Short mmCIF file of C-alpha atoms in Angstrom, two decimals:
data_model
loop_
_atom_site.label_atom_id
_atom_site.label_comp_id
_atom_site.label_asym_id
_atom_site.label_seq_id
_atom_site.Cartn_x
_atom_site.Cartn_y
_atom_site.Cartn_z
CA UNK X 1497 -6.83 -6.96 -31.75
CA UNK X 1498 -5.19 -3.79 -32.14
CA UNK X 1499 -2.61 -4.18 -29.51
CA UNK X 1500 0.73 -5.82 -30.24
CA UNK X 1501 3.60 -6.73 -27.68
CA UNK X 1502 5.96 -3.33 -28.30
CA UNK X 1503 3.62 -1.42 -30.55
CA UNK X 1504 -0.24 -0.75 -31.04
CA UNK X 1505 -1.40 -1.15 -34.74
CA UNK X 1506 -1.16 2.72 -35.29
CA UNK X 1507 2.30 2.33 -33.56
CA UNK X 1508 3.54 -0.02 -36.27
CA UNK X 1509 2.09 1.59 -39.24
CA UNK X 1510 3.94 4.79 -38.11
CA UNK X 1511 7.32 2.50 -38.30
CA UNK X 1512 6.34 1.28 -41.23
CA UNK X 1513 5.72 4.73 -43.04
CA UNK X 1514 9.18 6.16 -41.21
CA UNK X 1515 11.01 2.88 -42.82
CA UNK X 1516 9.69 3.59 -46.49
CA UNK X 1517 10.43 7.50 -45.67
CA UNK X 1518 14.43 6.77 -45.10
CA UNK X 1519 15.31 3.66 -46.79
CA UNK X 1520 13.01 4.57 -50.13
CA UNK X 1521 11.79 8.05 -50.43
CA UNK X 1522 15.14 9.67 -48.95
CA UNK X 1523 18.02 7.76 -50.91
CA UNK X 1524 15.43 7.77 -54.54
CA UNK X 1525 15.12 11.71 -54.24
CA UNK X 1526 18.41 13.31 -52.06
CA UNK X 1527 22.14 13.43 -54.09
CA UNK X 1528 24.74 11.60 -51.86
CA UNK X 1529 26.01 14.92 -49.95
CA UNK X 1530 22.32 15.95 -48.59
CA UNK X 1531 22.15 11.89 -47.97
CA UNK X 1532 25.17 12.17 -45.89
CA UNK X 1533 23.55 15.31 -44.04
CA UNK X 1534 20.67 13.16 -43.25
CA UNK X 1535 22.71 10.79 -41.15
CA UNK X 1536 24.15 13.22 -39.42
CA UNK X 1537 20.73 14.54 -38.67
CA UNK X 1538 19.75 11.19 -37.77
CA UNK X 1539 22.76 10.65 -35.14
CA UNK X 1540 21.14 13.19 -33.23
CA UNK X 1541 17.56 11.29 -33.87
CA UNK X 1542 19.67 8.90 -31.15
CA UNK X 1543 20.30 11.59 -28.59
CA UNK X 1544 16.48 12.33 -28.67
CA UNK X 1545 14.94 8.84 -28.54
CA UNK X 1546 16.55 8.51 -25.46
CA UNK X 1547 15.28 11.86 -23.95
CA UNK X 1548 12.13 10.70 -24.53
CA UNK X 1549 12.32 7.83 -22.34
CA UNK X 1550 14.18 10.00 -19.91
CA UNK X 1551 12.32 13.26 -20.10
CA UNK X 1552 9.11 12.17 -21.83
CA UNK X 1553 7.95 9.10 -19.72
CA UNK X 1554 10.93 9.45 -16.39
CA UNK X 1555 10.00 12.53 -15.99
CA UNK X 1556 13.34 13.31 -15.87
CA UNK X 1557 15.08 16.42 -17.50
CA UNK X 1558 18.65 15.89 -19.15
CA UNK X 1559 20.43 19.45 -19.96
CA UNK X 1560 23.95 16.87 -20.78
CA UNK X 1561 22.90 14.34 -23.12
CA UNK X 1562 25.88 16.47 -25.28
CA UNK X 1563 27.89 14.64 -22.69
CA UNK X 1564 27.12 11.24 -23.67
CA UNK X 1565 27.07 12.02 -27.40
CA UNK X 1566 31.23 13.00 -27.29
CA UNK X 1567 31.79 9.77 -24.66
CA UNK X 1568 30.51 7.69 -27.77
CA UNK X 1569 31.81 10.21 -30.41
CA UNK X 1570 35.50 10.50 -29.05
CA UNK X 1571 35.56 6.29 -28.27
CA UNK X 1572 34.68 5.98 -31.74
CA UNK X 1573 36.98 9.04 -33.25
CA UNK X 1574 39.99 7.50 -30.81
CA UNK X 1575 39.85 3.87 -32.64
CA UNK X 1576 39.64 5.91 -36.15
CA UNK X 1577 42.16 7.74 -35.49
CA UNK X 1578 44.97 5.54 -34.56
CA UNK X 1579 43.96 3.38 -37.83
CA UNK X 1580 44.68 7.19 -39.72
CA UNK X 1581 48.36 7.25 -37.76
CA UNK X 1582 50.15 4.17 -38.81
CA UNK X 1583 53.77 4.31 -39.23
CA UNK X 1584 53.85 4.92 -42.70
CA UNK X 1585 51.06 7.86 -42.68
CA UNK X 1586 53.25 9.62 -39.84
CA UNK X 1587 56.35 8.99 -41.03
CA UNK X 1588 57.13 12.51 -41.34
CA UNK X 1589 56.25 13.23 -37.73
CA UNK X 1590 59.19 13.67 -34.93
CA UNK X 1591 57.08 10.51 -33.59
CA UNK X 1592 55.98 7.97 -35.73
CA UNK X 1593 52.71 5.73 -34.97
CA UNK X 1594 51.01 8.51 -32.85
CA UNK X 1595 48.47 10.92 -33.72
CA UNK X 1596 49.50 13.92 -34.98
CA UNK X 1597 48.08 16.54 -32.39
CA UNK X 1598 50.14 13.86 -29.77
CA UNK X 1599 53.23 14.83 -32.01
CA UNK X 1600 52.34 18.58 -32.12
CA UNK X 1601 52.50 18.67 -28.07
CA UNK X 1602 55.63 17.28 -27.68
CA UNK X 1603 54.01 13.12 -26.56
CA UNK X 1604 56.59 10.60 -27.54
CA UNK X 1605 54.78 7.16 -26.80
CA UNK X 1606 51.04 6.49 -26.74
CA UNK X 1607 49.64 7.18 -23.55
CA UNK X 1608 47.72 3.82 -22.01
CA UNK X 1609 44.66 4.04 -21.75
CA UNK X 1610 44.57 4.72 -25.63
CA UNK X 1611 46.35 1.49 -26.43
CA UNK X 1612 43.07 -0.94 -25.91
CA UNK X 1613 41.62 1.32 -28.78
CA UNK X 1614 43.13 -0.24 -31.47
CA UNK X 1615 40.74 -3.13 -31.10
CA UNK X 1616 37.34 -3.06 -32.60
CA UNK X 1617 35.75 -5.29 -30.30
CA UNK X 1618 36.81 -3.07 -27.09
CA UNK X 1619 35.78 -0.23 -29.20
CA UNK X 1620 32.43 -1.27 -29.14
CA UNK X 1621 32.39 -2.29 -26.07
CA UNK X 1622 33.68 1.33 -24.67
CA UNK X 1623 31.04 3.01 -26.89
CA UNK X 1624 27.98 1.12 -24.96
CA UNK X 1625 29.99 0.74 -21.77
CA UNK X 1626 31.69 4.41 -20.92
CA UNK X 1627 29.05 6.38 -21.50
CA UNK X 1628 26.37 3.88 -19.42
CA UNK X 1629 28.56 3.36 -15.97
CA UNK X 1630 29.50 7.16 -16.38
CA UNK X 1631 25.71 7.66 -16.55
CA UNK X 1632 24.66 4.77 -13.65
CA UNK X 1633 27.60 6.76 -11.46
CA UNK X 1634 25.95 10.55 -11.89
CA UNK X 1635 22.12 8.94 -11.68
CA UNK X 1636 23.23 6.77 -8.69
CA UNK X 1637 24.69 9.68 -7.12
CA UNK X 1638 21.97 11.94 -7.49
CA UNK X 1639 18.76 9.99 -7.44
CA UNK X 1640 20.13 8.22 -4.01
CA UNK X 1641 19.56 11.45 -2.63
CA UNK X 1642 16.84 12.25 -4.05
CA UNK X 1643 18.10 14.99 -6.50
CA UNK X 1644 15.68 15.88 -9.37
CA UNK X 1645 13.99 18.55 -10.86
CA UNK X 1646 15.36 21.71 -11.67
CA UNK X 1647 18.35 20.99 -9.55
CA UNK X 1648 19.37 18.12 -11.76
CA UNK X 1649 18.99 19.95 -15.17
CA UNK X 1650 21.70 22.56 -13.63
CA UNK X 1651 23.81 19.57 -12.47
CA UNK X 1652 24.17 17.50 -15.77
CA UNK X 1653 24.45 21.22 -17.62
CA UNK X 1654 27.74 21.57 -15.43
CA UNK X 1655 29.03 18.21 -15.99
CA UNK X 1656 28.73 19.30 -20.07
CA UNK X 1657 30.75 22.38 -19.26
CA UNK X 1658 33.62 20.59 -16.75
CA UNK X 1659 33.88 18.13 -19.24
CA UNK X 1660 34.08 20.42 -22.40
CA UNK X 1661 36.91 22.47 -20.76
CA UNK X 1662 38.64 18.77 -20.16
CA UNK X 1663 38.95 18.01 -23.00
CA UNK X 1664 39.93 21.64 -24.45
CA UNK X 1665 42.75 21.67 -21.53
CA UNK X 1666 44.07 17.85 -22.61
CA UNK X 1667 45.14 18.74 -25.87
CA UNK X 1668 47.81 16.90 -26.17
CA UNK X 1669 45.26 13.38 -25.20
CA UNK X 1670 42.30 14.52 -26.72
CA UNK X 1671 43.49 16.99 -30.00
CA UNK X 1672 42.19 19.71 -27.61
CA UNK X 1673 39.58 22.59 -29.22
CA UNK X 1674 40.34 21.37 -33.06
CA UNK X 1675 39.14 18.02 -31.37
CA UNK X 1676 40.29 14.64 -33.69
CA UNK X 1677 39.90 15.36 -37.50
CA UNK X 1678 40.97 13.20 -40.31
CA UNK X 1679 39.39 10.05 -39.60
CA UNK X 1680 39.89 7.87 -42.57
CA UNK X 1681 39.04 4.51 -42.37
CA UNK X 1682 37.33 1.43 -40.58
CA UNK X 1683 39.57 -1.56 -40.16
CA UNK X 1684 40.74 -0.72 -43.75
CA UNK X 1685 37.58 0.28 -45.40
CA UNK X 1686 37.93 4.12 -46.68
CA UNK X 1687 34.95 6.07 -45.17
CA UNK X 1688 35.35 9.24 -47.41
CA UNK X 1689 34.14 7.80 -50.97
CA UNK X 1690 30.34 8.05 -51.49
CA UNK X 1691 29.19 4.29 -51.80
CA UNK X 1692 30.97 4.07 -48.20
CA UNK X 1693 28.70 6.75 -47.07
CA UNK X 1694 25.57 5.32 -48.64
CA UNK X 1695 26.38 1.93 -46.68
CA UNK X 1696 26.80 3.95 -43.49
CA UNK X 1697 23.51 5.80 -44.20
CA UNK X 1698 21.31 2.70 -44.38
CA UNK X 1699 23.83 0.63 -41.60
CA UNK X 1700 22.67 4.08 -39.09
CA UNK X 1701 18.73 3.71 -40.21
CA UNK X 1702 19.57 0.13 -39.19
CA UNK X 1703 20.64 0.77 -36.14
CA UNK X 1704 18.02 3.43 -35.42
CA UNK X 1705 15.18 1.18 -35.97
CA UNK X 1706 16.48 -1.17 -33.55
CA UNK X 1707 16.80 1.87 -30.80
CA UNK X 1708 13.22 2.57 -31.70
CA UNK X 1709 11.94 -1.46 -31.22
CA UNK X 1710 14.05 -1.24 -27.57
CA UNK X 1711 12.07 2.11 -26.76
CA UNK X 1712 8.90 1.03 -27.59
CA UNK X 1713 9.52 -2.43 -25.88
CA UNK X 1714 10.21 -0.75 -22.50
CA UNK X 1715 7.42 2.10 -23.59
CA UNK X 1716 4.77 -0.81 -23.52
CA UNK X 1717 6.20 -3.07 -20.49
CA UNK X 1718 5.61 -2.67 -17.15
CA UNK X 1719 8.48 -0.70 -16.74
CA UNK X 1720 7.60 2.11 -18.99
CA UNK X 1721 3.77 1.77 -17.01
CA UNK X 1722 6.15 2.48 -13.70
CA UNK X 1723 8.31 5.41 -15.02
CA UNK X 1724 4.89 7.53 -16.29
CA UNK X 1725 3.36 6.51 -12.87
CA UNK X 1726 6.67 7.65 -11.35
CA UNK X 1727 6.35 10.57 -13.73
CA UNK X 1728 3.35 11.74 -12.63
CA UNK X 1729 3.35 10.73 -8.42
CA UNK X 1730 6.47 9.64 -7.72
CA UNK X 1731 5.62 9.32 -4.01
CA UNK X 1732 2.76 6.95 -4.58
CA UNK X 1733 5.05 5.06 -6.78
CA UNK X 1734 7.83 4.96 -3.82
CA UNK X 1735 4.99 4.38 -1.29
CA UNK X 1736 3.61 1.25 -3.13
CA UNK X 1737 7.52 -0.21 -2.57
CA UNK X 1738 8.69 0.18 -5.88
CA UNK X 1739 12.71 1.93 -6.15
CA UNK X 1740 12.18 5.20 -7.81
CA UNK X 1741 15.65 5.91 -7.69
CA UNK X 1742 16.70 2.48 -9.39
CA UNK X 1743 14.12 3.53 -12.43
CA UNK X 1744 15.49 6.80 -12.66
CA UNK X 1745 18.81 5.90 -12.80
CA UNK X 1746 17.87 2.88 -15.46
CA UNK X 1747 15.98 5.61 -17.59
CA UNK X 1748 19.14 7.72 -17.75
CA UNK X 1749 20.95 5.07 -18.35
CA UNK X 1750 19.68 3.88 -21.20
CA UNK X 1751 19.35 7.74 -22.64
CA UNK X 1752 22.81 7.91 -22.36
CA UNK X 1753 23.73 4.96 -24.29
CA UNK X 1754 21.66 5.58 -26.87
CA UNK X 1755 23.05 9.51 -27.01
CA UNK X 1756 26.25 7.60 -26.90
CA UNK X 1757 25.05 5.17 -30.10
CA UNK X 1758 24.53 8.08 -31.91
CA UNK X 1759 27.79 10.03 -31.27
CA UNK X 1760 29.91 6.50 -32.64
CA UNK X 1761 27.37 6.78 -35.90
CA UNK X 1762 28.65 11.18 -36.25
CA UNK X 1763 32.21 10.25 -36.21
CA UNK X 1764 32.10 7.67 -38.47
CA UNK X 1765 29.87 9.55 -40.78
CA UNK X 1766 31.12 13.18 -40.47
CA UNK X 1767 34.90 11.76 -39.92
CA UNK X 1768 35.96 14.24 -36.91
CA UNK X 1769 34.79 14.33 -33.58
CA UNK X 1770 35.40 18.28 -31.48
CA UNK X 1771 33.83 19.35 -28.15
CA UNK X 1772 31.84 21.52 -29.56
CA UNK X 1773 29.23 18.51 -29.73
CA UNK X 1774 29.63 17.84 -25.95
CA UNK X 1775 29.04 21.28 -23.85
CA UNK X 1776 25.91 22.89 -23.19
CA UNK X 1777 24.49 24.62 -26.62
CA UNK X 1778 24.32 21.33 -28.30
CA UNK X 1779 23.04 19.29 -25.00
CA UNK X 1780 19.82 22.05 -25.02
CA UNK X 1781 19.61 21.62 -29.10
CA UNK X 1782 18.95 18.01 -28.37
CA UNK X 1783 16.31 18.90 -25.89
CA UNK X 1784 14.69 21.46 -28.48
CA UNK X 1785 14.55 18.47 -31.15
CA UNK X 1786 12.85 16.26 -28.77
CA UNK X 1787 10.80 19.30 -27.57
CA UNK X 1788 10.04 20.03 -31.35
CA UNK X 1789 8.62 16.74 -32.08
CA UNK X 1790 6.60 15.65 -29.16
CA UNK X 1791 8.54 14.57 -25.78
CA UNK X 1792 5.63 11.54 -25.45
CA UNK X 1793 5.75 10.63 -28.75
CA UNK X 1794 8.84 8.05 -29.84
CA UNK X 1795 8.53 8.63 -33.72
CA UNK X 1796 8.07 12.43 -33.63
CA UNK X 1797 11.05 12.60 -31.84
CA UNK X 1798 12.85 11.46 -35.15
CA UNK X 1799 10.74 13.91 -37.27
CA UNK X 1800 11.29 16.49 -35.06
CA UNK X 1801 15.07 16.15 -35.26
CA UNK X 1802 15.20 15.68 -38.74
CA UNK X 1803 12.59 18.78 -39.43
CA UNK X 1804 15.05 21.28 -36.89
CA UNK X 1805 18.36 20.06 -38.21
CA UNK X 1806 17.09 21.06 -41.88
CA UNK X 1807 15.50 24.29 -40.96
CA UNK X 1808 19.33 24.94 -38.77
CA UNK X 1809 21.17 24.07 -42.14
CA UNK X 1810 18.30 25.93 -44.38
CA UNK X 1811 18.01 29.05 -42.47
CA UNK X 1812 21.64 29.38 -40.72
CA UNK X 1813 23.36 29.35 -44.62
CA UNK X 1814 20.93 32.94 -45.24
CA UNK X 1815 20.65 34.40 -42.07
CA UNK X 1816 23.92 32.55 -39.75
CA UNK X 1817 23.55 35.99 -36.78
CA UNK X 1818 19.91 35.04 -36.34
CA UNK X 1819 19.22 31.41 -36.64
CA UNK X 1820 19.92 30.87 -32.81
CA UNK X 1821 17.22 33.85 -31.97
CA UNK X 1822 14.93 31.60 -34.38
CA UNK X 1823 15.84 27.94 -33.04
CA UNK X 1824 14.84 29.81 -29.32
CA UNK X 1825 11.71 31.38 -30.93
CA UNK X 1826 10.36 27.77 -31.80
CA UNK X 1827 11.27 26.36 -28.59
CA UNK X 1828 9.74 28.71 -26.53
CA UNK X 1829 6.22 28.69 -29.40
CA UNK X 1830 6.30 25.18 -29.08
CA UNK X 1831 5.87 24.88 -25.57
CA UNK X 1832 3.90 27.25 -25.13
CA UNK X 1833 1.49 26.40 -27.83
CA UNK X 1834 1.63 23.15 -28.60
CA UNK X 1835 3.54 21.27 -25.29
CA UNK X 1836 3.34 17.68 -27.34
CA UNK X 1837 5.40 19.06 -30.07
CA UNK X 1838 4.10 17.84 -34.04
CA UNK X 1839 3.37 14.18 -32.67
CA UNK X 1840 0.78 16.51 -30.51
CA UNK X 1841 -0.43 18.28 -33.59
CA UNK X 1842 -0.93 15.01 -35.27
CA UNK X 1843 -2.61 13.26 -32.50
CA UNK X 1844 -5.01 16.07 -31.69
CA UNK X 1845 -5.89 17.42 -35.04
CA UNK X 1846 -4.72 15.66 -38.47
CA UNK X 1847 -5.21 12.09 -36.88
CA UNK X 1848 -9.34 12.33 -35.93
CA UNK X 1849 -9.90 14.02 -39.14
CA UNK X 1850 -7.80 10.93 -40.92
CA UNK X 1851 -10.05 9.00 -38.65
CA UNK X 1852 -13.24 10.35 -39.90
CA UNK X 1853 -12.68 10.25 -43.50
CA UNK X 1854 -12.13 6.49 -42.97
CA UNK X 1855 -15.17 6.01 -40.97
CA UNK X 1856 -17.36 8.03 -43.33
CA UNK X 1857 -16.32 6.19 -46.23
CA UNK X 1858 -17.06 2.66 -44.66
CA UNK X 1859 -20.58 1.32 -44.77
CA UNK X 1860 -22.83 2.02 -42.52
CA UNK X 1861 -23.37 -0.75 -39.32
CA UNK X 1862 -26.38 -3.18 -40.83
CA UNK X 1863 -25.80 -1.61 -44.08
CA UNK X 1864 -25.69 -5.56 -45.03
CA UNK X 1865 -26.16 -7.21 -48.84
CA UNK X 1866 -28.80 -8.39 -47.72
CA UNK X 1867 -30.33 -5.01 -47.11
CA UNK X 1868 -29.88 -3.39 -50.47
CA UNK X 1869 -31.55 -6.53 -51.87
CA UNK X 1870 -34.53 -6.29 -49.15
CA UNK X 1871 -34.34 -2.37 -50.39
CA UNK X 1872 -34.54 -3.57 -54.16
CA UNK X 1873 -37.63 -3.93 -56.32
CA UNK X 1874 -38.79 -7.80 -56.75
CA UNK X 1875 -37.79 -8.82 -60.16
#
């Protein structure tokens, strides 16, 4: 039986070999800085799991995942950073007990809808919960009406620019362009030092592996069965009775809250959250890493994060003018050459190859001990 409940048996040995690769191989052979830029690849490994339920198997094209990324981010960054403005770290400010960019443009109190963020609990909450209803009210209101396609990409591209220039203009709620920097610590627990990093590192891989089990779960149910069939002919799917619009806007849904998972994870790990992780560049990035490692394919959407973000730091250190020429280069080669990405390559040329190895190496069918001694001399 090579079929489990969430994953087939090559399924779960690909886990199991992406487990040993970040919580052994990584930590044993990385220092803690290229550890710590690891995780921040990884928060984007978040963004691109959920593209491939929405993109890969909805059929549905995201150009604004960047969008959900800062919702989670700046929920996140906004508990952090009211923990960083106490009284006593302020004290020097004309306002006391508010964050400094408030201070800088002239705030005197706390606005409102801030004050529920010094909770953890509602923190948490927001994280999951803004990001998902802000996603169920743009997929209600466009799948309703039966907006997809290319006309959808544009639409959740603009919502990534409107809300980038909202939160540039709202400097005074939001620490405008700079965005919100000096994030320092977690109900009391200092976030800078390396061990804290090193927990965070293996407390995201935690977290990631559980976004990967919920993936496959609905990859293998008969709701991931409905989206590919709604994929591939969505009217058949609408004509059989089923609500396409109601699986869209579940798909996007849960895209978006993962996207929004891994924005909380960057601002606790990086310790600043800016728009320049919400507009439009980074929202296509995301696409490209899913792109990269195979849009089908859960796993290589974590290598193929993981492999872009290092070439990005590699490459953009020596040549910085021509790594976004390069990063469009391999977008544009890998769809045009290999349109499953490296969980394609795999699948179509390293995997049979693995395959036959095995099989020539295992004995032959009848190939019996019985046989060798009906082949042997009589003693």
């Amino acid at each position: 039986m090579n079929d489990s409940r969430f994953a087939t048996r090559s399924e779960l040995i690909g886990i199991l070999v992406l487990a040993v690769f970040l919580v052994v191989i990584l930590p044993l052979c990385l220092d803690v800085f290229r550890l710590n830029l690891v995780a921040k690849y990884l928060t984007y490994a978040f963004v691109a799991l959920g593209l491939v339920i929405c993109w890969g198997y909805g059929g549905i094209l995201s150009l604004g995942q960047g969008v959900f990324f800062g919702l989670g981010g700046y929920c996140m960054a906004m508990f952090l950073k009211l923990e960083a403005s106490s009284v006593e770290n302020t004290k020097i400010q004309s306002t006391p007990g508010i964050p400094d960019f408030m201070d800088w443009n002239q705030i005197t109190a706390l606005p409102f809808f801030w004050k529920p963020f010094h909770s953890l609990t509602f923190t948490i909450a927001a994280v999951i919960l803004v990001p998902g209803i802000f996603a169920l009210i743009i997929g209600a209101a466009m799948f309703k009406r039966r907006v997809g396609g290319t006309y959808f990409a544009i639409i959740t591209q603009a919502v990534a620019a409107i809300l980038t220039i909202l939160i540039v203009g709202q400097q005074g709620y939001t620490g405008g362009i700079n965005g919100m920097t000096d994030l320092r610590t977690l109900k009391g627990w200092d976030i800078r030092p390396d061990h804290a990093k090193i927990v965070l590192y293996f407390f995201e891989v935690g977290l990631l592996f559980a976004c990967i089990f919920i993936a496959q779960f609905v990859r293998h149910s008969k709701l991931g069965r409905i989206l590919v069939a709604m994929r591939d002919q969505e009217d058949r799917v609408r004509f059989s009775g089923y609500s396409v619009a109601n699986f869209k806007i579940f798909a996007f849904c849960i895209a978006a809250v993962f996207a929004a998972i891994g924005g909380a994870m960057f601002a606790l790990n990086v310790g600043f959250m800016s728009p320049s992780f919400v507009g439009i560049v980074p929202s296509i990035e995301m696409v490209i890493y899913t792109a990269v490692g195979g849009r089908l394919s859960i796993l290589g959407a974590v290598y193929g994060t993981i492999l872009v973000n290092f070439a990005k730091t590699s490459l953009s250190e020596s040549f910085p003018e021509l790594w976004l020429f390069g990063l469009g280069g391999l977008f544009i080669a890998v769809v045009l050459a290999f349109p499953n990405g490296l969980a394609g390559i795999w699948g179509d040329y390293v995997q049979p190859r693995i395959s036959r190895l095995i099989a020539a190496r295992k004995p032959k069918a009848g190939w019996t001990d019985n046989s060798v001694a009906d082949g042997a001399p009589a003693e």
